[in-house]
Short mmCIF file of C-alpha atoms in Angstrom, two decimals:
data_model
loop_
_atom_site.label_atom_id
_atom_site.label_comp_id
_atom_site.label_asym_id
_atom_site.label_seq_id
_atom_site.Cartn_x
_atom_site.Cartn_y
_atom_site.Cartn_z
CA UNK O 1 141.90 105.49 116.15
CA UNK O 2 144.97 105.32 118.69
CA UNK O 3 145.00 102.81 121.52
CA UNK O 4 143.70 105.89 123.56
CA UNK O 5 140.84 105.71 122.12
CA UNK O 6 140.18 101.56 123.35
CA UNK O 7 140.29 102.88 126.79
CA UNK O 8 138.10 105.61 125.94
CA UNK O 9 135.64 102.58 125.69
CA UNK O 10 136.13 101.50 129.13
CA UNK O 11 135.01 104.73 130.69
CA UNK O 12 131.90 103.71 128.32
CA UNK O 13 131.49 100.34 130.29
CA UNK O 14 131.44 102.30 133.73
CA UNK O 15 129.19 105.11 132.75
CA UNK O 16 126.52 102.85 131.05
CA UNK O 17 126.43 100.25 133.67
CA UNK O 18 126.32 102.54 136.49
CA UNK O 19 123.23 103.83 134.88
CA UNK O 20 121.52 100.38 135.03
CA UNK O 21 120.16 100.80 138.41
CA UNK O 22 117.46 103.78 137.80
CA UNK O 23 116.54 102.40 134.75
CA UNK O 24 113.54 100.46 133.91
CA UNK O 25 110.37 100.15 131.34
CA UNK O 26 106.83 98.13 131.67
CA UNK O 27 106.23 94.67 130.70
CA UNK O 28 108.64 93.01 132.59
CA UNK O 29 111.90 94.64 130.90
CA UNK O 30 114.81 95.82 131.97
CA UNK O 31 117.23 98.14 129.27
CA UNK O 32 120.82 97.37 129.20
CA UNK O 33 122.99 99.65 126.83
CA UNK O 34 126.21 98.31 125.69
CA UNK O 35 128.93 99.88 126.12
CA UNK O 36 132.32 100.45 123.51
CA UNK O 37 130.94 102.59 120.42
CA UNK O 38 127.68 100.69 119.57
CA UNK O 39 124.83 102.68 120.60
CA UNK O 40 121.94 100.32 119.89
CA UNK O 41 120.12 98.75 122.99
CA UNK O 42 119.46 95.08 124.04
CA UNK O 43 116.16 94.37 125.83
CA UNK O 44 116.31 91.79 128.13
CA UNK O 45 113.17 89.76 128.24
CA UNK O 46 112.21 88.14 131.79
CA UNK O 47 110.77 84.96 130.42
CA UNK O 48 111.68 81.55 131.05
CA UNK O 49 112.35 80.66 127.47
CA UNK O 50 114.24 84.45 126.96
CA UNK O 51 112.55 84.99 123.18
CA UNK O 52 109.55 87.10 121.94
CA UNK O 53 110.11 86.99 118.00
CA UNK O 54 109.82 84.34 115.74
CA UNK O 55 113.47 84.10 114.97
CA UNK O 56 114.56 83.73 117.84
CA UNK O 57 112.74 80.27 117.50
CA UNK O 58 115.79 77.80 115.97
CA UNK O 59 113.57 75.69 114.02
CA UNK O 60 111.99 79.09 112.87
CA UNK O 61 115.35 81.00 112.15
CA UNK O 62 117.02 77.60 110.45
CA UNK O 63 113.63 77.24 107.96
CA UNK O 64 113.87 81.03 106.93
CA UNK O 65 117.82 80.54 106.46
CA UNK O 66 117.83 78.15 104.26
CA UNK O 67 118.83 79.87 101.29
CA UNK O 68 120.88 78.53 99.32
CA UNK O 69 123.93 80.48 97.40
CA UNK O 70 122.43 81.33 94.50
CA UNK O 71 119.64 83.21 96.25
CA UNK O 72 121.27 86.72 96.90
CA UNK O 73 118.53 88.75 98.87
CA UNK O 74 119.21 92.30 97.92
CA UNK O 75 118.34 95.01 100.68
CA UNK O 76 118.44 98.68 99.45
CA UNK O 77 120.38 101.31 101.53
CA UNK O 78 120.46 105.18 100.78
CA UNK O 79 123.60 107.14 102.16
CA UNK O 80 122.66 110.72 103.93
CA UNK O 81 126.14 112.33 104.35
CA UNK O 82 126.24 115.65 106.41
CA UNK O 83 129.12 118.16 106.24
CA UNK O 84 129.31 121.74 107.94
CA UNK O 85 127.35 125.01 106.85
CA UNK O 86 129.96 126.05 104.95
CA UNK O 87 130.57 123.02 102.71
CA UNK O 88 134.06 123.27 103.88
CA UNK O 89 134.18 119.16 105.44
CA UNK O 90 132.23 116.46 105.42
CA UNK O 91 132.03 113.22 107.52
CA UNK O 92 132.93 111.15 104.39
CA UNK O 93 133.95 111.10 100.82
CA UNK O 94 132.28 109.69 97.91
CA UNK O 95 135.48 107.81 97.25
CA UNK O 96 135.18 106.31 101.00
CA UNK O 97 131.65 105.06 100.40
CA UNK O 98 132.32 103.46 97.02
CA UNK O 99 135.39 101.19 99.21
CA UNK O 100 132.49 101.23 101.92
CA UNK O 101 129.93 99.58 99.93
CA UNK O 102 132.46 96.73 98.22
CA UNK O 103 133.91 96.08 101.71
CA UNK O 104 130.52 95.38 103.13
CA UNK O 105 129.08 93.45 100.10
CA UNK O 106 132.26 91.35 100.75
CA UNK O 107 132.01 91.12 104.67
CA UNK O 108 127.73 90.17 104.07
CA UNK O 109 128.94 87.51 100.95
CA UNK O 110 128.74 84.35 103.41
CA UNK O 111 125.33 85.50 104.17
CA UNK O 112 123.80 85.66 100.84
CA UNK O 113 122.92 89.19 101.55
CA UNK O 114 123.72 92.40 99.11
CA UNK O 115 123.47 95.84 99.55
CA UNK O 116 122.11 97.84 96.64
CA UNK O 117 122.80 101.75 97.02
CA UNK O 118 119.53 103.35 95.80
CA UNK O 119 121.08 107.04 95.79
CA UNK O 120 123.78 109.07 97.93
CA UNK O 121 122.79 112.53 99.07
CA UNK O 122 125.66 115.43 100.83
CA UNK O 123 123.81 117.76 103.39
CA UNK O 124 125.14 120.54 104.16
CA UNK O 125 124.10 121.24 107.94
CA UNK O 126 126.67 121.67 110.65
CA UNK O 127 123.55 120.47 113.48
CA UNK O 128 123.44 116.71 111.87
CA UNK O 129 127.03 116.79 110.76
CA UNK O 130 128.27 117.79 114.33
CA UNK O 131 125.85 115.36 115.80
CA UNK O 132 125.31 115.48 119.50
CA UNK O 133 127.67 118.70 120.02
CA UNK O 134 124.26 120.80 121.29
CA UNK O 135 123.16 118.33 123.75
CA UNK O 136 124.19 115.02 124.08
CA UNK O 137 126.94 114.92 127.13
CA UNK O 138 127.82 111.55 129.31
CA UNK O 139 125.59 110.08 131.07
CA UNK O 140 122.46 111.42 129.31
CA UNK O 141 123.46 109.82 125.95
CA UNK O 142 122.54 106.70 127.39
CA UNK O 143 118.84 106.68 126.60
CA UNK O 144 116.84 104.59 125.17
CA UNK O 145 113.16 104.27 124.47
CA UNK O 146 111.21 101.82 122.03
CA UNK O 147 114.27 100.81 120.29
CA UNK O 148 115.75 104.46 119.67
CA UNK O 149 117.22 106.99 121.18
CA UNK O 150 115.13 110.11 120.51
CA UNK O 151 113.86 110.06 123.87
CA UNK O 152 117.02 111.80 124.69
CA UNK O 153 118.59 113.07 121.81
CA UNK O 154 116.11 115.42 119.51
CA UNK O 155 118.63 115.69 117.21
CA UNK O 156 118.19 112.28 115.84
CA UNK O 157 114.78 112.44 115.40
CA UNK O 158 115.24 115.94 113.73
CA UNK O 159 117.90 114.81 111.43
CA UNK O 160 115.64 111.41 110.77
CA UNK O 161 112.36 113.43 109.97
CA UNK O 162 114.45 115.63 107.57
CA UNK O 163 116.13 113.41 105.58
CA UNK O 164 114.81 109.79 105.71
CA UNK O 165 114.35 109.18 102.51
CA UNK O 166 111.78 106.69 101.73
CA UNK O 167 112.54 104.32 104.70
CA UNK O 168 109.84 101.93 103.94
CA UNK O 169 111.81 100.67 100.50
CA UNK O 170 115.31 102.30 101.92
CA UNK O 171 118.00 101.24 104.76
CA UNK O 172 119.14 105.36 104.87
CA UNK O 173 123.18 105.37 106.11
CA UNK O 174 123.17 108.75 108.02
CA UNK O 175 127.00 109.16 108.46
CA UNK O 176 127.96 112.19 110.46
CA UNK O 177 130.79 113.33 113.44
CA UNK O 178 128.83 111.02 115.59
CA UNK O 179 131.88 109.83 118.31
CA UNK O 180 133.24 113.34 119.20
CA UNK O 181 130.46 114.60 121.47
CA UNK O 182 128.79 111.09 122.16
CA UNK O 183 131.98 109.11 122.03
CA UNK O 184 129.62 106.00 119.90
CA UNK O 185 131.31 104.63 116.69
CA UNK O 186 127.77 103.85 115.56
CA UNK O 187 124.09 103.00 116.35
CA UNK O 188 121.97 100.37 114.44
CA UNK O 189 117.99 99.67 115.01
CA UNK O 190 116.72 96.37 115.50
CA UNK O 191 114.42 94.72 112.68
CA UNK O 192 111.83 93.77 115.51
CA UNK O 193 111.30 97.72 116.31
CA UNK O 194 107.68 98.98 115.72
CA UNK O 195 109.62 101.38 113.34
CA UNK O 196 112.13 99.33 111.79
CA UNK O 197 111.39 100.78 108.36
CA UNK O 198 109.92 104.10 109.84
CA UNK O 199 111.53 107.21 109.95
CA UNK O 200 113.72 106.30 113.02
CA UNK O 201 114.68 103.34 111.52
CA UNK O 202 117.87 103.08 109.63
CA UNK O 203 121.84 103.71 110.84
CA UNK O 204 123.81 106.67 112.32
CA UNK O 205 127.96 106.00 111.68
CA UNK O 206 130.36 108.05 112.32
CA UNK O 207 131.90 108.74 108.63
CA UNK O 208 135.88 108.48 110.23
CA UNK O 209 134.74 104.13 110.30
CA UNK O 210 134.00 104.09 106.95
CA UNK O 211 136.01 102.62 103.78
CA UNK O 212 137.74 99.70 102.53
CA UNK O 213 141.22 97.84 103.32
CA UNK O 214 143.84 100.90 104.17
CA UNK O 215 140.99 103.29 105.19
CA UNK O 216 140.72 101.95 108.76
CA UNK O 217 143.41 101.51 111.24
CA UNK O 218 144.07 98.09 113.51
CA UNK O 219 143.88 99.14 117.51
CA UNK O 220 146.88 97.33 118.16
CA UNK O 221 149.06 97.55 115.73
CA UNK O 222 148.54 100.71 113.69
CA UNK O 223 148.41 98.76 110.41
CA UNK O 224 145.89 99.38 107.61
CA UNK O 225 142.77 97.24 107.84
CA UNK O 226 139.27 96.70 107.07
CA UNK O 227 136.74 98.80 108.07
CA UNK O 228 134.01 96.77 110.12
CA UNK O 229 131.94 99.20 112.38
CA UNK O 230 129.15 99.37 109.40
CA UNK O 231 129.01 95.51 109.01
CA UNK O 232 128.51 95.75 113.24
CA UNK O 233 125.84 98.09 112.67
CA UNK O 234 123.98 96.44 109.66
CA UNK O 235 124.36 93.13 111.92
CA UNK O 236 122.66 94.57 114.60
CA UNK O 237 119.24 95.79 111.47
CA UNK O 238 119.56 92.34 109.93
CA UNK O 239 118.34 90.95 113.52
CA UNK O 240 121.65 90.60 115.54
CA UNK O 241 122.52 90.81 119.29
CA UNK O 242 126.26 91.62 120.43
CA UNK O 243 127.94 88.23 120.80
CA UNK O 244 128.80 89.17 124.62
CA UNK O 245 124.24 89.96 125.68
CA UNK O 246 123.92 86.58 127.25
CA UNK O 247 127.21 87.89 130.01
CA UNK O 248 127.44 91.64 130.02
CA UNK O 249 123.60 93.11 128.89
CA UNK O 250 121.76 90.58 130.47
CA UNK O 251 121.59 90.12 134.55
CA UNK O 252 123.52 86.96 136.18
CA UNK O 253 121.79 83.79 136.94
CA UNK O 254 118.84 84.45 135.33
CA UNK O 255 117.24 82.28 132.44
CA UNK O 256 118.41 84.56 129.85
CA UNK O 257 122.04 83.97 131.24
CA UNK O 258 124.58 81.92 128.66
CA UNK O 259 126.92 80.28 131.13
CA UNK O 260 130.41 78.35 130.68
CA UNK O 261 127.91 75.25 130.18
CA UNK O 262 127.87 77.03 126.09
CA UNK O 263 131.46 77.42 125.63
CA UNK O 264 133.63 75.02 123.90
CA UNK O 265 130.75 73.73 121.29
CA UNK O 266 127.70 75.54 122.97
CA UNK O 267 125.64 73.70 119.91
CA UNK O 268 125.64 70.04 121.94
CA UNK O 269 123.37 71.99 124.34
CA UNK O 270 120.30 72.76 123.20
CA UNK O 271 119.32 75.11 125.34
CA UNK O 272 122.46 77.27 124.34
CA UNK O 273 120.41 78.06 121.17
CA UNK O 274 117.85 79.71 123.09
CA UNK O 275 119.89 82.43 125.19
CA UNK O 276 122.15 85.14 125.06
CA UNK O 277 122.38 85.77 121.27
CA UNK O 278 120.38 83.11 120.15
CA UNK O 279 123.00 81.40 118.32
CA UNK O 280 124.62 78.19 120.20
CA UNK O 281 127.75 79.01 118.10
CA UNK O 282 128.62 82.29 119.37
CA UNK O 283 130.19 80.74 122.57
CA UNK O 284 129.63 83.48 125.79
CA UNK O 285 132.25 86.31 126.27
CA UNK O 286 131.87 89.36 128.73
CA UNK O 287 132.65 92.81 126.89
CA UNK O 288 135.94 92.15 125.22
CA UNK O 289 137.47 95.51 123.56
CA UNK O 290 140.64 93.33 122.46
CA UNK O 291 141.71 90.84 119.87
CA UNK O 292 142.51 88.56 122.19
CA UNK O 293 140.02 85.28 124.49
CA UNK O 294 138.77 86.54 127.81
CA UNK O 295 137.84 84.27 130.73
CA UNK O 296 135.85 85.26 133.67
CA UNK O 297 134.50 82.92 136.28
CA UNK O 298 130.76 81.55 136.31
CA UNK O 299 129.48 81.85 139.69
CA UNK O 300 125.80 80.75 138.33
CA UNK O 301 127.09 76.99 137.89
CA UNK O 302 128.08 75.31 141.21
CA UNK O 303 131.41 74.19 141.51
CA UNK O 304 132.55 77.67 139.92
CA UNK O 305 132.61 77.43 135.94
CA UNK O 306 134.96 79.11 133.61
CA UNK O 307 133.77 81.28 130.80
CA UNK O 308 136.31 80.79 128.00
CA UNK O 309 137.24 79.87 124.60
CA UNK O 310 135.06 83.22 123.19
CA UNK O 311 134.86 84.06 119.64
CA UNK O 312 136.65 87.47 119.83
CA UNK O 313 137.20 88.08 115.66
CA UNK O 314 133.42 87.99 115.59
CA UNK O 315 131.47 91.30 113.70
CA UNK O 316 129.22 91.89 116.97
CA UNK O 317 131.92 91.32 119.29
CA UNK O 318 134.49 95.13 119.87
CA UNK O 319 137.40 93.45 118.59
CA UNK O 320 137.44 96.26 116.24
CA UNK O 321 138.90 96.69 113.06
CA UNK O 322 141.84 94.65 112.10
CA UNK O 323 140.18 91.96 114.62
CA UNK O 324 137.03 91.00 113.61
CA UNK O 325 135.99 89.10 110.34
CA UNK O 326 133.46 86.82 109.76
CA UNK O 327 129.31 85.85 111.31
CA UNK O 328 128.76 82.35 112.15
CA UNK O 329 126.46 80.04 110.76
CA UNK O 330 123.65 80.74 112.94
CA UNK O 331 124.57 84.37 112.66
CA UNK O 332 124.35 84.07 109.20
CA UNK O 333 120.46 82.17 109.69
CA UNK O 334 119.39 84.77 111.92
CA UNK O 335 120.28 87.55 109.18
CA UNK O 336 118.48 86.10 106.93
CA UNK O 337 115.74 84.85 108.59
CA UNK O 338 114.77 88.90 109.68
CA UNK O 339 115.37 89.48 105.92
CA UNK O 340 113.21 87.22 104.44
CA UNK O 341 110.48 87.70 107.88
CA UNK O 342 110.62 91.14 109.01
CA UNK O 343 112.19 93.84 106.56
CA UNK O 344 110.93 92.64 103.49
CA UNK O 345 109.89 96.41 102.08
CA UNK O 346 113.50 96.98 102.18
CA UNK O 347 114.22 93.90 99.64
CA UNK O 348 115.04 94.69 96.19
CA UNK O 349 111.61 95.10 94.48
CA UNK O 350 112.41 92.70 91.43
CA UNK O 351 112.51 89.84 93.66
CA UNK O 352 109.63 90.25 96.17
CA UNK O 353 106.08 88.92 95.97
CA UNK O 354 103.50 87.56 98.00
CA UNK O 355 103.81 84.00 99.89
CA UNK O 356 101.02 82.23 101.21
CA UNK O 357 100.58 79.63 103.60
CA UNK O 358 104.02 77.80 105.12
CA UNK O 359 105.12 76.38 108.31
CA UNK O 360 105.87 79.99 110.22
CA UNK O 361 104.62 81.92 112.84
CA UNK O 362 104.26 85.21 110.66
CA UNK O 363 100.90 84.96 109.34
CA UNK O 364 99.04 83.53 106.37
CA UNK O 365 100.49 85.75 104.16
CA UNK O 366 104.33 87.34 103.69
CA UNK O 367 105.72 89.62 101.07
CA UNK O 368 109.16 87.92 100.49
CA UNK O 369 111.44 85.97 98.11
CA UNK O 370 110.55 83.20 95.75
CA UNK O 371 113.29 81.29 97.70
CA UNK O 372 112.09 82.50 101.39
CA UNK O 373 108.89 81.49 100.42
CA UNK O 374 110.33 78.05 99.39
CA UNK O 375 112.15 77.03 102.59
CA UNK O 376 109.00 77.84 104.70
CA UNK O 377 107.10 75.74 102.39
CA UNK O 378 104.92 78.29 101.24
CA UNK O 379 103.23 79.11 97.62
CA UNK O 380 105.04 81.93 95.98
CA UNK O 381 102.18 84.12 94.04
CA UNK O 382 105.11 85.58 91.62
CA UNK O 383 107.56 88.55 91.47
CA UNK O 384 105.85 91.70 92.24
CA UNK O 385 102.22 90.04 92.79
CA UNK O 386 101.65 90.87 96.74
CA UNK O 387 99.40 89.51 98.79
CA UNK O 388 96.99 91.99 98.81
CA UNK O 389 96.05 91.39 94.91
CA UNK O 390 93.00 90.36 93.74
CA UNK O 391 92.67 88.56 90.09
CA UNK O 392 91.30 85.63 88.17
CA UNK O 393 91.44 82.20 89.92
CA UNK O 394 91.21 79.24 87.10
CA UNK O 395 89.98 76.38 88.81
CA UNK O 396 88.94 72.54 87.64
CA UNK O 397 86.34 72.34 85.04
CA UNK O 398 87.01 75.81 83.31
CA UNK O 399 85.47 77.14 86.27
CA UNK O 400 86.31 80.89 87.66
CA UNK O 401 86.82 83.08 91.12
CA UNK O 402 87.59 86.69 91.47
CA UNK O 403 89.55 85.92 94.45
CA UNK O 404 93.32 86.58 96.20
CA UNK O 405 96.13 84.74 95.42
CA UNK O 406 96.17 83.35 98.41
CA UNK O 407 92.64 81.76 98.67
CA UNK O 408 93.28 80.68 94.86
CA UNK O 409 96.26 78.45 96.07
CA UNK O 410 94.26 76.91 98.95
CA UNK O 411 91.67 75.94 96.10
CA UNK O 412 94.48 74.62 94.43
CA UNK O 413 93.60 76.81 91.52
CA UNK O 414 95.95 78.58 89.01
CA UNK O 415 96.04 82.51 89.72
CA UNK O 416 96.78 85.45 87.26
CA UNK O 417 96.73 89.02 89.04
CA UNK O 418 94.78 91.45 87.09
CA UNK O 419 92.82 89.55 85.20
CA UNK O 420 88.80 89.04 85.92
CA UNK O 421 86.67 86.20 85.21
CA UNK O 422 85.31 87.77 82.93
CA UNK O 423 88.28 87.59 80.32
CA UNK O 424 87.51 85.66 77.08
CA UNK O 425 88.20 82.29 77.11
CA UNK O 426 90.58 82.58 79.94
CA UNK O 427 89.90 79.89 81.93
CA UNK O 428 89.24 77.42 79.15
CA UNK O 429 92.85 77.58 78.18
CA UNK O 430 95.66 75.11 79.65
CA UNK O 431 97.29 76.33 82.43
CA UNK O 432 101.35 76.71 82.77
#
């Protein structure tokens, strides 16, 4: 994309925030929409401590992100490609998503996450593949209810009903000609979303942004780059807020506000933790389309402050391809906090059973990784044993319970799913 399309982006800024005014949901929130290609929303929560989900808790994000290199959690994604009725184009090429998938598996390393592709499917269907030519137009686009925007485009909930395929167990890629009629690179959905691994759930990308090194195209200076819009995008389903939501997509002076009190090492302030992103090492930035540091004044802090020193080559940021290249640490907790906490069905199945107890906030019983389940301090009732399974409990004495797994481990007992009491000489045997 030329330079004319960066400025393209800036008409973005003015439409969406211009729509701010008239918009409004219950409960106290108030939708912003980001502007500059990325189509997924940020709600801004009007509470004095600005979080609602257990991640957003440091001490809760930091124990689930513990991981340490060797534990890989594996997420599973499905590619949906659409082309026109006559099988003449498509958005992408299987070529492009083989670089796609090695380029992301790179740009996720740091994080200890891998993407698995479960299957690739090419859909011929000129609605989905010329997505948002029949009715999305500027400013209606800009709609967003309950984490989607369906509300005002049908076509995404058409395509989404169509094709999702298996969303409980599959991230589905739905890559189509999304930025010519709705002028968005890409639109993620956040893991906290009542349908996170519904049929809504999933990512829309427009199939130009996707491919390895030479595939993509640096704004500013034409050279061959990475392409980074899907590692954006997956940032924002692993649990991820644009780096700039504490200055542009929340509203000034409130306690949601990250001020220049979090730039230059926002991490010696607690409270910088706790706002705008939710990581203290993401310093605050307005909307930045360029690969360069911004500075705007802080008129919340009194004398003036000076918002500076932003982390422009950041995935969430717009630097853009060419620009961007890394998550920070706390980035990199937050990601896999969500992962191990929120999107679990989406985990590779080989590695996923039931964890009881722990110190977190998510109940008394999580599907997740042996290693999750670890650095919460949980029990771990074994690879593909859920929480929901009932077997023999061995307990002192030779003594047996047809229990859970779960109440087995709080009677410090040794559990084997499947098996009943009733199995000869079972519980007379040495445990492991």
């Amino acid at each position: 994309m030329s330079n004319n399309g960066r400025r393209k982006y800036g008409f973005l800024v003015a439409v969406a925030y211009a729509s701010l005014a008239a918009l409004a949901v219950g409960g106290g929130q108030a939708l912003a929409f980001p502007p500059g290609g990325c189509g997924i929303e940020t709600v801004e929560i009007q509470d004095p401590s600005c979080s609602s989900f257990a991640c957003d808790d440091p001490i809760e994000r930091d124990l689930w992100g513990q991981a340490t290199s060797s534990d890989i959690v594996k997420v599973r994604i499905k590619f949906n490609v659409f082309g026109n009725d006559q099988g003449t184009q498509f958005a992408t090429t299987p070529l492009l998503l083989d670089r796609q998938l090695a380029i992301l598996n790179e740009q996720f390393l740091s994080n200890n996450i891998e993407f698995v592709e479960v299957g690739r499917e090419f859909t011929t269907d000129t609605r989905f593949f010329d997505f948002g030519g029949s009715e999305a137009q500027y400013p209606t686009f800009f709609c967003f209810v309950n984490c989607r925007l369906a509300s005002c485009n049908s076509e995404e909930a058409a395509m989404k009903t169509q094709h999702a395929d298996n969303p409980a167990q599959n991230m589905n890629i739905y890559v189509t000609d999304l930025e010519s009629h709705t002028g968005f690179a890409g639109f993620g959905y956040f893991p906290w979303c009542s349908d996170a691994t519904g049929t809504m759930g999933g990512i829309v990308i427009n199939g130009a942004h996707l491919g390895g090194q030479g595939d993509c195209v640096d704004f500013d200076t034409g050279e061959d780059a990475d392409c980074t819009v899907l590692a954006h995008e997956m940032g924002h389903n692993l649990g991820l807020h644009h780096t700039q939501r504490g200055v542009s997509e929340v509203t000034a002076c409130t306690p949601c506000w990250e001020g220049s009190e979090c730039s230059n090492d926002g991490c010696n302030d607690p409270d910088c933790d706790t706002v705008g992103d939710y990581c203290c090492d993401t310093p605050p930035t307005p909307v930045n389309s360029y690969c360069s540091d911004t500075s705007i004044d802080d008129y919340c802090l009194q004398p003036i402050g000076l918002i500076q020193g932003t982390d422009y080559t950041n995935y969430m940021g717009y630097g853009g391809d060419g620009c961007v290249n890394h998550f920070s640490a706390r980035q990199k907790l937050r990601t896999q906090c969500w992962s191990c906490g929120s999107i679990t069905g989406l985990m590779d199945d080989s590695a996923v059973g039931g964890c009881c107890g722990g110190t977190t906030e998510t109940g008394e019983c999580l599907d997740t990784t042996a290693a999750c389940c670890t650095n919460v301090g949980g029990t771990f009732l074994g690879v593909g044993v859920s929480c929901n399974a009932i077997g023999g409990c061995c307990l002192g004495g030779g003594s047996c319970l047809h229990t859970t797994g779960c109440d087995c481990a709080d009677q410090g007992g040794f559990f084997q799913t499947g098996l009943t009491c009733n199995a000869p000489i079972w519980c007379s045997m040495p445990g492991p």
